C-alpha cells in the first residue's frame, strides 16, 4: 500500500509509523509527504488504534525535505509551487491534529522537516548521539511550514536560539529547548517509548482524543490563516536567488556564495 513509509499495528492497538527511505536518510519526497498524510488520516479513523509511534528506518530519523523535490520547485510554475507547499503543510497538520496520541522515537539525524516531524509529536524521545538542526537557511530557505509547530513546542524565545542560525544541536540541548521530552541511550530508546505508550492502554480512547483536541485549542493557534501564511513564505523563498544559489551549491558540492566558513 505504501512505498516510502511502513505501517504496522500490534495486538494492543499500538501502531508504528516508520519513515522508510533509509538509503535517503528518510528525506521527505513528494510521495512520502502524500503517504504520511494518508497514513495520518487512516490512523485517526481506525478505532483499533490506541497510540502511534513515529520513527525512521536506518541511521536517521529524517534528514528533512528531499533535495530533488526542493530543486524541482525552483523551476516549477507558481501554481505548482503553491500546490507542493500546501501538500507539505497539510501533511504536518494532519499529523498534528490526528486524534491518536503520537509518540516520536528520534535517532541519528533530524534536520529541517525532520525537526518539524518531531515537533508535531505529542511526546518525542531522542537517542543520545542524535543531531538536530533547522538547517534551511544554509540553503537560502526558511523553516516556514514547520515553523508554527516548532514555535508551539519550543516557545518563541527558545526557538530564536536555533531557528535562523542553522546550527546543529544534540539531544541534551533539544531537551533543554523543549523539543524532546527526554534523551536516552540508543539501546534504551524502544523501552522509553514503550513507557510513554503504555499508559494510553488504560485510558478511554474517546477521552484521549477529546483531551488532545482541547489542549491543541488552548495552545498557540495553528489555523488555515497561519498555515496559508507559512505556505506563502515558503513559496516566496523558493523564488529567491538565494534559494537557487543554495540548492545549486548543494548539488554542485561547493559552498554557496554567502559562506565565509574556513
Short mmCIF file of C-alpha atoms in Angstrom, two decimals:
data_model
loop_
_atom_site.label_atom_id
_atom_site.label_comp_id
_atom_site.label_asym_id
_atom_site.label_seq_id
_atom_site.Cartn_x
_atom_site.Cartn_y
_atom_site.Cartn_z
CA UNK A 1 0.00 0.00 0.00
CA UNK A 2 2.81 2.40 0.93
CA UNK A 3 6.25 2.62 -0.68
CA UNK A 4 8.10 5.30 1.31
CA UNK A 5 6.69 4.52 4.75
CA UNK A 6 5.61 1.37 6.57
CA UNK A 7 2.72 0.98 8.97
CA UNK A 8 2.11 -1.86 11.41
CA UNK A 9 -0.25 -2.26 14.36
CA UNK A 10 0.23 -4.75 17.18
CA UNK A 11 -2.45 -6.70 19.03
CA UNK A 12 -2.72 -3.97 21.68
CA UNK A 13 -3.53 -1.29 19.13
CA UNK A 14 -0.11 0.38 19.15
CA UNK A 15 0.68 1.45 15.60
CA UNK A 16 4.21 2.09 14.38
CA UNK A 17 4.57 4.55 11.51
CA UNK A 18 8.07 4.27 10.05
CA UNK A 19 9.71 6.60 7.55
CA UNK A 20 11.18 4.01 5.21
CA UNK A 21 13.67 5.67 2.85
CA UNK A 22 16.73 4.63 4.81
CA UNK A 23 19.00 4.96 1.78
CA UNK A 24 17.98 8.65 1.57
CA UNK A 25 18.09 9.19 5.35
CA UNK A 26 14.28 9.34 5.19
CA UNK A 27 14.27 12.67 3.38
CA UNK A 28 10.69 13.65 2.56
CA UNK A 29 9.84 13.31 -1.12
CA UNK A 30 6.53 14.30 -2.69
CA UNK A 31 5.46 10.66 -2.42
CA UNK A 32 6.40 10.42 1.25
CA UNK A 33 4.53 13.62 2.03
CA UNK A 34 1.42 12.21 0.35
CA UNK A 35 1.74 8.85 2.08
CA UNK A 36 2.26 10.41 5.51
CA UNK A 37 -0.89 12.48 5.04
CA UNK A 38 -2.83 9.38 4.04
CA UNK A 39 -1.45 7.37 6.96
CA UNK A 40 -2.28 10.10 9.50
CA UNK A 41 -5.88 10.23 8.33
CA UNK A 42 -6.14 6.44 8.23
CA UNK A 43 -4.78 6.06 11.76
CA UNK A 44 -7.03 8.78 13.12
CA UNK A 45 -10.10 6.96 11.80
CA UNK A 46 -9.08 3.47 12.97
CA UNK A 47 -10.90 2.61 16.20
CA UNK A 48 -8.47 -0.24 16.85
CA UNK A 49 -5.51 2.16 17.16
CA UNK A 50 -4.80 3.45 20.66
CA UNK A 51 -1.49 5.26 20.07
CA UNK A 52 1.02 5.80 17.26
CA UNK A 53 4.81 5.66 17.35
CA UNK A 54 6.58 7.70 14.66
CA UNK A 55 10.14 6.64 13.84
CA UNK A 56 12.62 6.34 10.99
CA UNK A 57 14.33 3.33 9.44
CA UNK A 58 18.10 3.15 9.29
CA UNK A 59 20.62 5.66 10.57
CA UNK A 60 18.44 8.78 10.52
CA UNK A 61 15.02 9.81 11.74
CA UNK A 62 14.54 12.30 8.90
CA UNK A 63 17.06 14.42 7.01
CA UNK A 64 14.39 16.96 6.07
CA UNK A 65 13.00 17.69 2.63
CA UNK A 66 14.30 15.70 -0.30
CA UNK A 67 16.71 17.97 -2.17
CA UNK A 68 15.50 16.71 -5.52
CA UNK A 69 11.96 17.69 -4.56
CA UNK A 70 13.22 21.13 -3.48
CA UNK A 71 15.17 21.58 -6.71
CA UNK A 72 12.03 20.79 -8.70
CA UNK A 73 10.32 23.74 -7.02
CA UNK A 74 12.98 26.09 -8.36
CA UNK A 75 11.84 25.52 -11.94
CA UNK A 76 8.15 24.91 -11.26
CA UNK A 77 5.40 27.36 -12.19
CA UNK A 78 3.79 29.37 -9.34
CA UNK A 79 0.70 27.15 -9.19
CA UNK A 80 2.82 24.01 -8.76
CA UNK A 81 4.93 25.67 -6.06
CA UNK A 82 1.83 26.60 -4.11
CA UNK A 83 0.36 23.13 -4.55
CA UNK A 84 3.52 21.38 -3.34
CA UNK A 85 3.94 23.74 -0.38
CA UNK A 86 0.32 23.16 0.59
CA UNK A 87 0.76 19.38 0.48
CA UNK A 88 3.69 19.70 2.88
CA UNK A 89 1.72 21.97 5.21
CA UNK A 90 -1.32 19.70 5.12
CA UNK A 91 0.81 16.66 5.97
CA UNK A 92 2.17 18.37 9.08
CA UNK A 93 -1.29 19.48 10.14
CA UNK A 94 -2.72 16.00 9.55
CA UNK A 95 -0.16 14.54 11.95
CA UNK A 96 -0.57 17.41 14.41
CA UNK A 97 -4.36 17.05 14.57
CA UNK A 98 -4.51 13.25 14.40
CA UNK A 99 -6.87 12.11 17.16
CA UNK A 100 -4.50 9.42 18.38
CA UNK A 101 -1.51 10.28 20.61
CA UNK A 102 1.70 10.46 18.57
CA UNK A 103 4.99 9.43 20.20
CA UNK A 104 8.23 10.19 18.38
CA UNK A 105 11.28 7.90 18.56
CA UNK A 106 14.04 10.09 17.14
CA UNK A 107 17.51 8.75 16.33
CA UNK A 108 20.54 9.62 14.22
CA UNK A 109 19.82 12.89 12.45
CA UNK A 110 16.73 15.09 12.32
CA UNK A 111 17.17 18.16 10.15
CA UNK A 112 14.73 20.72 8.76
CA UNK A 113 11.44 18.97 8.20
CA UNK A 114 12.64 16.18 10.48
CA UNK A 115 12.59 18.69 13.34
CA UNK A 116 9.08 19.59 12.24
CA UNK A 117 8.01 15.95 12.46
CA UNK A 118 9.41 15.73 15.98
CA UNK A 119 7.55 18.92 16.89
CA UNK A 120 4.13 17.60 15.84
CA UNK A 121 4.54 14.58 18.14
CA UNK A 122 2.75 14.78 21.48
CA UNK A 123 5.91 13.39 23.05
CA UNK A 124 9.26 12.99 21.32
CA UNK A 125 12.14 10.99 22.82
CA UNK A 126 15.63 11.20 21.37
CA UNK A 127 18.55 8.81 21.36
CA UNK A 128 21.79 10.18 22.78
CA UNK A 129 24.07 10.88 19.83
CA UNK A 130 21.20 12.48 17.90
CA UNK A 131 21.96 15.61 15.89
CA UNK A 132 19.18 18.08 15.12
CA UNK A 133 19.05 21.38 13.30
CA UNK A 134 16.81 23.79 11.45
CA UNK A 135 19.21 23.82 8.53
CA UNK A 136 17.08 25.57 5.92
CA UNK A 137 18.90 28.91 5.97
CA UNK A 138 22.11 27.20 4.82
CA UNK A 139 20.24 26.55 1.57
CA UNK A 140 18.76 30.03 1.29
CA UNK A 141 15.40 28.72 2.54
CA UNK A 142 13.46 29.17 5.80
CA UNK A 143 11.70 26.75 8.20
CA UNK A 144 8.31 28.01 7.06
CA UNK A 145 5.63 25.30 7.11
CA UNK A 146 7.20 23.61 10.14
CA UNK A 147 7.51 26.95 11.93
CA UNK A 148 4.16 27.01 13.77
CA UNK A 149 4.76 23.56 15.25
CA UNK A 150 8.37 24.25 16.21
CA UNK A 151 7.41 27.50 17.93
CA UNK A 152 4.41 25.89 19.63
CA UNK A 153 6.75 23.28 21.06
CA UNK A 154 9.74 25.47 21.98
CA UNK A 155 8.17 28.87 22.55
CA UNK A 156 9.43 31.91 20.67
CA UNK A 157 12.37 32.72 22.93
CA UNK A 158 13.91 29.25 22.76
CA UNK A 159 13.10 28.84 19.07
CA UNK A 160 15.00 32.02 18.24
CA UNK A 161 18.17 30.35 19.55
CA UNK A 162 18.17 27.86 16.68
CA UNK A 163 15.52 28.96 14.16
CA UNK A 164 17.71 31.19 11.99
CA UNK A 165 21.31 30.05 12.54
CA UNK A 166 21.02 26.52 11.10
CA UNK A 167 23.42 25.32 13.79
CA UNK A 168 23.23 21.73 14.90
CA UNK A 169 22.38 20.75 18.47
CA UNK A 170 22.42 17.46 20.34
CA UNK A 171 19.71 15.55 22.17
CA UNK A 172 20.51 17.14 25.53
CA UNK A 173 20.07 20.63 24.12
CA UNK A 174 16.91 19.53 22.32
CA UNK A 175 15.51 18.58 25.74
CA UNK A 176 16.53 21.99 27.10
CA UNK A 177 14.83 23.65 24.14
CA UNK A 178 11.62 21.72 24.83
CA UNK A 179 11.72 19.88 21.53
CA UNK A 180 12.37 16.49 23.13
CA UNK A 181 10.81 15.23 26.35
CA UNK A 182 13.93 13.23 27.23
CA UNK A 183 17.14 11.82 25.83
CA UNK A 184 18.14 8.22 26.46
CA UNK A 185 20.90 5.87 25.27
CA UNK A 186 20.14 4.37 21.86
CA UNK A 187 19.76 0.92 23.39
CA UNK A 188 17.04 2.25 25.69
CA UNK A 189 15.01 4.18 23.10
CA UNK A 190 12.44 1.45 22.46
CA UNK A 191 11.89 0.89 26.18
CA UNK A 192 11.49 4.63 26.81
CA UNK A 193 8.93 4.89 24.02
CA UNK A 194 7.08 1.88 25.41
CA UNK A 195 6.84 3.63 28.81
CA UNK A 196 5.18 6.59 27.10
CA UNK A 197 2.78 4.41 25.11
CA UNK A 198 1.72 2.01 27.87
CA UNK A 199 -0.49 4.40 29.93
CA UNK A 200 -2.79 5.02 26.95
CA UNK A 201 -3.91 1.40 27.07
CA UNK A 202 -5.65 2.21 30.36
CA UNK A 203 -7.36 5.36 29.05
CA UNK A 204 -10.70 5.79 27.29
CA UNK A 205 -9.81 6.35 23.62
CA UNK A 206 -12.52 8.92 23.09
CA UNK A 207 -11.43 10.88 26.15
CA UNK A 208 -7.83 10.83 24.94
CA UNK A 209 -8.92 12.21 21.57
CA UNK A 210 -11.03 14.92 23.21
CA UNK A 211 -8.24 15.86 25.60
CA UNK A 212 -5.76 16.16 22.72
CA UNK A 213 -8.18 18.35 20.78
CA UNK A 214 -8.71 20.56 23.83
CA UNK A 215 -5.04 21.04 24.60
CA UNK A 216 -4.38 22.00 20.98
CA UNK A 217 -7.21 24.54 21.06
CA UNK A 218 -5.77 26.11 24.23
CA UNK A 219 -2.25 26.38 22.79
CA UNK A 220 -0.91 28.63 20.02
CA UNK A 221 -3.34 28.95 17.13
CA UNK A 222 -2.41 26.95 14.04
CA UNK A 223 -5.37 27.51 11.73
CA UNK A 224 -5.82 27.92 7.99
CA UNK A 225 -4.74 31.56 8.18
CA UNK A 226 -1.46 30.65 9.86
CA UNK A 227 -0.88 27.72 7.51
CA UNK A 228 -1.53 29.90 4.47
CA UNK A 229 0.97 32.44 5.81
CA UNK A 230 3.65 29.76 6.05
CA UNK A 231 2.89 28.46 2.56
CA UNK A 232 3.23 31.96 1.14
CA UNK A 233 6.51 32.47 2.98
CA UNK A 234 7.93 29.19 1.67
CA UNK A 235 6.87 29.84 -1.92
CA UNK A 236 8.36 33.34 -1.83
CA UNK A 237 11.66 31.89 -0.56
CA UNK A 238 11.73 29.24 -3.28
CA UNK A 239 11.60 32.09 -5.80
CA UNK A 240 14.65 33.95 -4.46
CA UNK A 241 18.14 34.00 -5.95
CA UNK A 242 19.46 32.82 -2.57
CA UNK A 243 17.36 29.65 -2.75
CA UNK A 244 18.53 28.94 -6.29
CA UNK A 245 22.14 29.51 -5.23
CA UNK A 246 21.83 27.39 -2.09
CA UNK A 247 20.24 24.40 -3.82
CA UNK A 248 22.65 24.67 -6.76
CA UNK A 249 25.66 24.82 -4.44
CA UNK A 250 24.48 21.70 -2.63
CA UNK A 251 24.21 19.66 -5.82
CA UNK A 252 27.47 21.06 -7.18
CA UNK A 253 29.20 20.17 -3.89
CA UNK A 254 30.50 23.70 -3.34
CA UNK A 255 29.97 26.44 -0.79
CA UNK A 256 27.23 28.95 -1.57
CA UNK A 257 28.29 32.48 -2.40
CA UNK A 258 27.46 33.82 1.07
CA UNK A 259 29.51 31.27 3.01
CA UNK A 260 32.51 32.62 4.92
CA UNK A 261 33.37 29.33 6.58
CA UNK A 262 37.04 28.37 6.53
#
